[in-house]
CSV table of C-alpha atoms in Angstrom, one decimal:
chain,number,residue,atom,x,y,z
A,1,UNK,CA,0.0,0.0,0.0
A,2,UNK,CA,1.4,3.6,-0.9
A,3,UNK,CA,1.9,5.5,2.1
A,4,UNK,CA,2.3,8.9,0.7
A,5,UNK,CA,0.2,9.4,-2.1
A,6,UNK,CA,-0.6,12.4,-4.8
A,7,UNK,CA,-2.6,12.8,-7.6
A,8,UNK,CA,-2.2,13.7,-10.4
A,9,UNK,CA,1.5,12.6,-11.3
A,10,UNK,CA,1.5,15.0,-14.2
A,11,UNK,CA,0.0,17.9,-14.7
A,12,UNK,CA,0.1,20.5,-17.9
A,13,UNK,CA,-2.3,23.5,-18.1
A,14,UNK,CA,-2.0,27.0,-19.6
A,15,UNK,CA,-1.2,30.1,-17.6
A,16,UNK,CA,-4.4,31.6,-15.8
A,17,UNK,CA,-5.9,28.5,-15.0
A,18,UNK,CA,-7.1,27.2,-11.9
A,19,UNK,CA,-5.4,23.5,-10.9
A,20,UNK,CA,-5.7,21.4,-7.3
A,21,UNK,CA,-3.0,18.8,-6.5
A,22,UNK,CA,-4.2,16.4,-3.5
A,23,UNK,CA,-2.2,14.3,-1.0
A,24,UNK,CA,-3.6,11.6,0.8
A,25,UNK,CA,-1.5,9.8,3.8
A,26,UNK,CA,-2.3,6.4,5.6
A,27,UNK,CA,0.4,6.7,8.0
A,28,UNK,CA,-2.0,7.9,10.4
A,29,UNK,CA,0.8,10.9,10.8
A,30,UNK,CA,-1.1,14.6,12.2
A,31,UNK,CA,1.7,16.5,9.8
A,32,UNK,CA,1.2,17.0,6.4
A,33,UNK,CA,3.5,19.4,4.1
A,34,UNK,CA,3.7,20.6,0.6
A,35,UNK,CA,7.2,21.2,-0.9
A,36,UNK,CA,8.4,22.7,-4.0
A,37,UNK,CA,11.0,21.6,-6.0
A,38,UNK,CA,12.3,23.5,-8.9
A,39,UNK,CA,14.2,23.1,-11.7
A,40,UNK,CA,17.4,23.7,-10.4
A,41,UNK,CA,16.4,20.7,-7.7
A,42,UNK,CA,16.2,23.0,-4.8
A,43,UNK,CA,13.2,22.2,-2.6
A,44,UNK,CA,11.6,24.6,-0.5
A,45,UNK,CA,8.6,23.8,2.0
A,46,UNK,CA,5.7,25.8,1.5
A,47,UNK,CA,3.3,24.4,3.9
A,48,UNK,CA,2.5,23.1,6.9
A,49,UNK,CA,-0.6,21.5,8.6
A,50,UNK,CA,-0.8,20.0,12.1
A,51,UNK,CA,-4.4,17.8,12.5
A,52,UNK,CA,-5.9,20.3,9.8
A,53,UNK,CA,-4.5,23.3,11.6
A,54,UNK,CA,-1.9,25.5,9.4
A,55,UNK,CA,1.4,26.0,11.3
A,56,UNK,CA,4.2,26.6,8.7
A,57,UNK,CA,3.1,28.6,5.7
A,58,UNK,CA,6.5,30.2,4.2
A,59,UNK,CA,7.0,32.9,2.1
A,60,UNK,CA,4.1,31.6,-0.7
A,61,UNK,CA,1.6,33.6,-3.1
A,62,UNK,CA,-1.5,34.0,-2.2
A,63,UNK,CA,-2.2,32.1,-5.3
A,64,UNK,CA,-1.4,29.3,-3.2
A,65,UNK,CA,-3.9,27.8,-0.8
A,66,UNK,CA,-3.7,24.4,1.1
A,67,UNK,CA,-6.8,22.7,2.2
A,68,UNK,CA,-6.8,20.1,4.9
A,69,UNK,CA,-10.4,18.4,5.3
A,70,UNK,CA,-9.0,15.5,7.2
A,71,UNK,CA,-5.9,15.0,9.0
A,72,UNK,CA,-5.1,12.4,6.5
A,73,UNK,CA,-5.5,14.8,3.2
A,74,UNK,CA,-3.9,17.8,2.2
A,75,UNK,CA,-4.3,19.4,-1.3
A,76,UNK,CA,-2.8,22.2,-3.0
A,77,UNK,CA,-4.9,24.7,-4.7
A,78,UNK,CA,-3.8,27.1,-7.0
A,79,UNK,CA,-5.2,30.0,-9.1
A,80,UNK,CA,-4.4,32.2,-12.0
A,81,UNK,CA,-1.0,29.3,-12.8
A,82,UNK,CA,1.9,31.5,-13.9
A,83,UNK,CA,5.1,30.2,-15.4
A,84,UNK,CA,7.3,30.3,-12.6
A,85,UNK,CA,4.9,27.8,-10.8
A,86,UNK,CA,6.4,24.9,-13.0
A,87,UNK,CA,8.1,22.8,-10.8
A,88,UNK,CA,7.5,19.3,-8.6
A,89,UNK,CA,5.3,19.2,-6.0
A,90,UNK,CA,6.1,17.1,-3.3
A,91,UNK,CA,3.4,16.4,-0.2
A,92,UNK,CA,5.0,14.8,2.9
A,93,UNK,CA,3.9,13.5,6.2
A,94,UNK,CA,5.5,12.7,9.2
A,95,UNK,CA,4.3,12.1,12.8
A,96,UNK,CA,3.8,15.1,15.4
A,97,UNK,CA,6.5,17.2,16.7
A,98,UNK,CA,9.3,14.9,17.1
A,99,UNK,CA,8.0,11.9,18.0
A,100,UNK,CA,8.6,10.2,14.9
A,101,UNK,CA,11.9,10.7,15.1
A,102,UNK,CA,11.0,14.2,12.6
A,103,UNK,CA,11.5,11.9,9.7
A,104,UNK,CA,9.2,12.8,6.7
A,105,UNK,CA,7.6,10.4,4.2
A,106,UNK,CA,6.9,12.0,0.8
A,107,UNK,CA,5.0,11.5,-1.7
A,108,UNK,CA,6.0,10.6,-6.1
A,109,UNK,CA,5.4,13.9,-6.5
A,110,UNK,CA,3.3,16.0,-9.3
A,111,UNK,CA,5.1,17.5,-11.6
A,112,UNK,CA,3.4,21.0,-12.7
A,113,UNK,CA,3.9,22.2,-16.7
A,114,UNK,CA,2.4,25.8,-17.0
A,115,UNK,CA,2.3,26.6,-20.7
B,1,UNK,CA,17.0,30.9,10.9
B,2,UNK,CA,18.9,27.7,10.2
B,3,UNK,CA,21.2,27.3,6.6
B,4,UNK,CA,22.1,24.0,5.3
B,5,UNK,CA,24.9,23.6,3.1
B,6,UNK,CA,26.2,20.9,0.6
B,7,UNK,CA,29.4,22.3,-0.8
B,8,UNK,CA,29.4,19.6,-4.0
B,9,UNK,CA,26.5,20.1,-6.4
B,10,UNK,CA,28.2,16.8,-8.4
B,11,UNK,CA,29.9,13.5,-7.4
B,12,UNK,CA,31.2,10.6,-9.2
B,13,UNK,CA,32.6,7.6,-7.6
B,14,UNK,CA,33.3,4.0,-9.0
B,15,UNK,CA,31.1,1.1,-8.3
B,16,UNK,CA,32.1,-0.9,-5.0
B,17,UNK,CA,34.7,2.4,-4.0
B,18,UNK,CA,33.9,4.6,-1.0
B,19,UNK,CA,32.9,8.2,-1.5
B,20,UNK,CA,31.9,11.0,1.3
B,21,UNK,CA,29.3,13.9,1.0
B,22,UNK,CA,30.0,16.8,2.8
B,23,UNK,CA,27.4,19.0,4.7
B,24,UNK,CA,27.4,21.7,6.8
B,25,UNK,CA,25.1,23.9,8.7
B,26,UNK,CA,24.5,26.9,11.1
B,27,UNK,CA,22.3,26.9,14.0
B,28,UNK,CA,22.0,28.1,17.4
B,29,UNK,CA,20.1,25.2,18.7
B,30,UNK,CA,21.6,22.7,20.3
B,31,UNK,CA,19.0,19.7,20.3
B,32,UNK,CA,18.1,18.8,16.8
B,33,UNK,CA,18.0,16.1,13.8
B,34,UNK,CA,20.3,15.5,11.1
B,35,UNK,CA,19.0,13.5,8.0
B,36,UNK,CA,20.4,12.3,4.9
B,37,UNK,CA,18.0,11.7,2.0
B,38,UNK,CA,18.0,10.3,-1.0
B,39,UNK,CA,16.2,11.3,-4.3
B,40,UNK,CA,16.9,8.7,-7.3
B,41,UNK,CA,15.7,9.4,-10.9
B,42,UNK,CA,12.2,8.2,-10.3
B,43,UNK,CA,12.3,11.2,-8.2
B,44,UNK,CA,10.8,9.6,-4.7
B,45,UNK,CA,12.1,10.7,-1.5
B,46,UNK,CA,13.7,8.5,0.9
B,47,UNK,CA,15.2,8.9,4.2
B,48,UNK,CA,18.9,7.2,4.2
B,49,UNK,CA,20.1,8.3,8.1
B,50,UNK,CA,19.4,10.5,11.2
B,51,UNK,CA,21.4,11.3,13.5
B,52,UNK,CA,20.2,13.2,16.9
B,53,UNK,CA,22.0,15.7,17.5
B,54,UNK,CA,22.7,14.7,21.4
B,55,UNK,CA,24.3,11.5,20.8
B,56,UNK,CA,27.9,11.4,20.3
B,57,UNK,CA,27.6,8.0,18.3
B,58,UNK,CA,27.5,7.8,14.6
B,59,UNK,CA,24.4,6.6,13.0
B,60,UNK,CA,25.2,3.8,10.7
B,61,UNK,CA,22.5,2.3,8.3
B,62,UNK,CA,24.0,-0.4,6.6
B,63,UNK,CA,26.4,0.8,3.9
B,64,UNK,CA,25.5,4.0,5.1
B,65,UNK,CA,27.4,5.8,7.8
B,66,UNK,CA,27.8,9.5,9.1
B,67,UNK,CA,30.6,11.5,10.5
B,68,UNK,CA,28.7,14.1,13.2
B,69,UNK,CA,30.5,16.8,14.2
B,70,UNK,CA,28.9,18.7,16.4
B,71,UNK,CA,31.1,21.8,17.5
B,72,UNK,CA,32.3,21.6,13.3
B,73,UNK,CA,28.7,21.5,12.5
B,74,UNK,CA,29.3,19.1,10.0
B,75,UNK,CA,27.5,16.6,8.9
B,76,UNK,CA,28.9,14.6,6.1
B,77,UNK,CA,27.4,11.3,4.4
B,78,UNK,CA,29.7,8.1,4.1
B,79,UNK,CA,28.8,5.5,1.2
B,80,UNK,CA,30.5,2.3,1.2
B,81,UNK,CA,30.8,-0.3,-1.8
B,82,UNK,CA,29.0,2.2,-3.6
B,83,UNK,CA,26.2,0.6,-6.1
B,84,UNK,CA,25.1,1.7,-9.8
B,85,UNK,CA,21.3,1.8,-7.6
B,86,UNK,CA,22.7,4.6,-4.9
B,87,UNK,CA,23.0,6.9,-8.4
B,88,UNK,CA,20.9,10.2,-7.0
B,89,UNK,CA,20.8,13.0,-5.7
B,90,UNK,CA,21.4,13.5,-2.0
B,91,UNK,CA,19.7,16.0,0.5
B,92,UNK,CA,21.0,16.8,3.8
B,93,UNK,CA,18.6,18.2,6.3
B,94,UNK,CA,18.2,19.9,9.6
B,95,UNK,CA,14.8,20.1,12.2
B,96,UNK,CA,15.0,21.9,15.5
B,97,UNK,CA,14.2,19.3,18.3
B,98,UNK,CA,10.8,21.2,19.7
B,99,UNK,CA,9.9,22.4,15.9
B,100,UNK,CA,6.6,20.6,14.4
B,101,UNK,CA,8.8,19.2,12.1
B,102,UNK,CA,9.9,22.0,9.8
B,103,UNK,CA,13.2,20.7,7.8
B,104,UNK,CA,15.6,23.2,6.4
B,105,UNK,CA,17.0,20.9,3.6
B,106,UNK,CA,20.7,21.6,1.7
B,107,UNK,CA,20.7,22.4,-2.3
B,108,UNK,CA,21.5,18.7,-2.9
B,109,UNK,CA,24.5,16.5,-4.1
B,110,UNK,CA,23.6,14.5,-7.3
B,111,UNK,CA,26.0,11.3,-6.7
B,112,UNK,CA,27.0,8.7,-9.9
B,113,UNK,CA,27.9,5.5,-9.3
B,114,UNK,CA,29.7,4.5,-12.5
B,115,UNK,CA,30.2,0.7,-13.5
């Protein structure tokens, strides 16, 4: 069973358009990130939820927006795609605080093509 | 704010030879957690070591091993009888001890094993 898991694995849309990324865990972990990875490989967190409570959310356009319904699911929503938001997206989840040890699992990642 | 630093962006080592990769990082905390993760060309990310930042002894995973120095701030990634399958890219990263898991992660090391 996949631990981590996103959907979709690919994604291609044109610039302005409106696109959700979800992440599903079955870990039972209470954390749940989004990273971003560019093209250079460098990966940046973007979000963070504790049991479907925000508690990281870096330096990120508003054009980003994270959803938690469940403690198990966190998508990414994003509106009005630009270029520059081409890039893997990785979601992550990891037990809370550092009881786990702080290691995160991660999803296959979606890689985002704006056009 | 933490910084984590991987000083080789490229590494090439013959199968079944050793090779080391080097990080290093700033911080003012003194309890924390090291990691060591690996990102192959499926592009999955997978946790290779810890290391708590308390404990004097190395963590050793198998072929794996670490060289922890605290005071240095050093963390650098040992890989023995390297293999064509530890070809990737390697990300060293840091979480504070009482953080909710926030990771400051290094710009990466892409490693290649050659036959």
């Amino acid at each position: 069973d996949t631990a981590v898991s996103q959907t979709p694995k690919y994604l291609v849309t044109q610039m302005g358009n409106d696109k959700s990324i979800k992440c599903e865990q079955n870990l039972g972990h209470d954390t749940m990130y989004w990273y971003k990875q560019d093209s250079k490989k460098f990966l940046k967190i973007m979000f963070s939820y504790n049991n479907k409570e925000l508690i990281i959310n870096e330096t990120v356009p508003n054009r980003f927006s994270p959803k938690s319904p469940d403690k198990a699911h966190l998508n990414l929503h994003i509106n009005s795609l630009e270029l520059g938001d081409s890039a893997v997206y990785f979601c992550a989840s990891s037990r809370a605080g550092t009881s786990g040890g702080g290691e995160q699992f991660f999803g296959p990642g979606t890689r985002l093509t704006v056009l | 704010a933490q910084t984590v630093t991987q000083s080789q962006p490229e590494m090439s080592v013959q199968e079944a030879e050793t090779v080391t990769l080097s990080c290093t990082y700033d911080t003012s905390e003194s309890n924390y957690y090291l990691f060591w993760y690996k990102q192959p060309p499926s592009r999955q990310m997978i946790l290779v070591i810890r290391q708590e930042a308390y404990k004097q002894q190395n963590a050793t995973e198998n072929r794996f091993s670490v060289n922890f120095q605290k005071a240095a701030k050093s963390f650098s990634l040992k890989i023995s009888d390297s293999q064509l399958g530890d070809t990737a890219m390697y990300f060293c990263a840091f979480m504070k001890h009482t953080n909710a898991g926030k990771s400051t992660f290094g710009d990466g090391t892409t490693l290649t094993v050659k036959p």
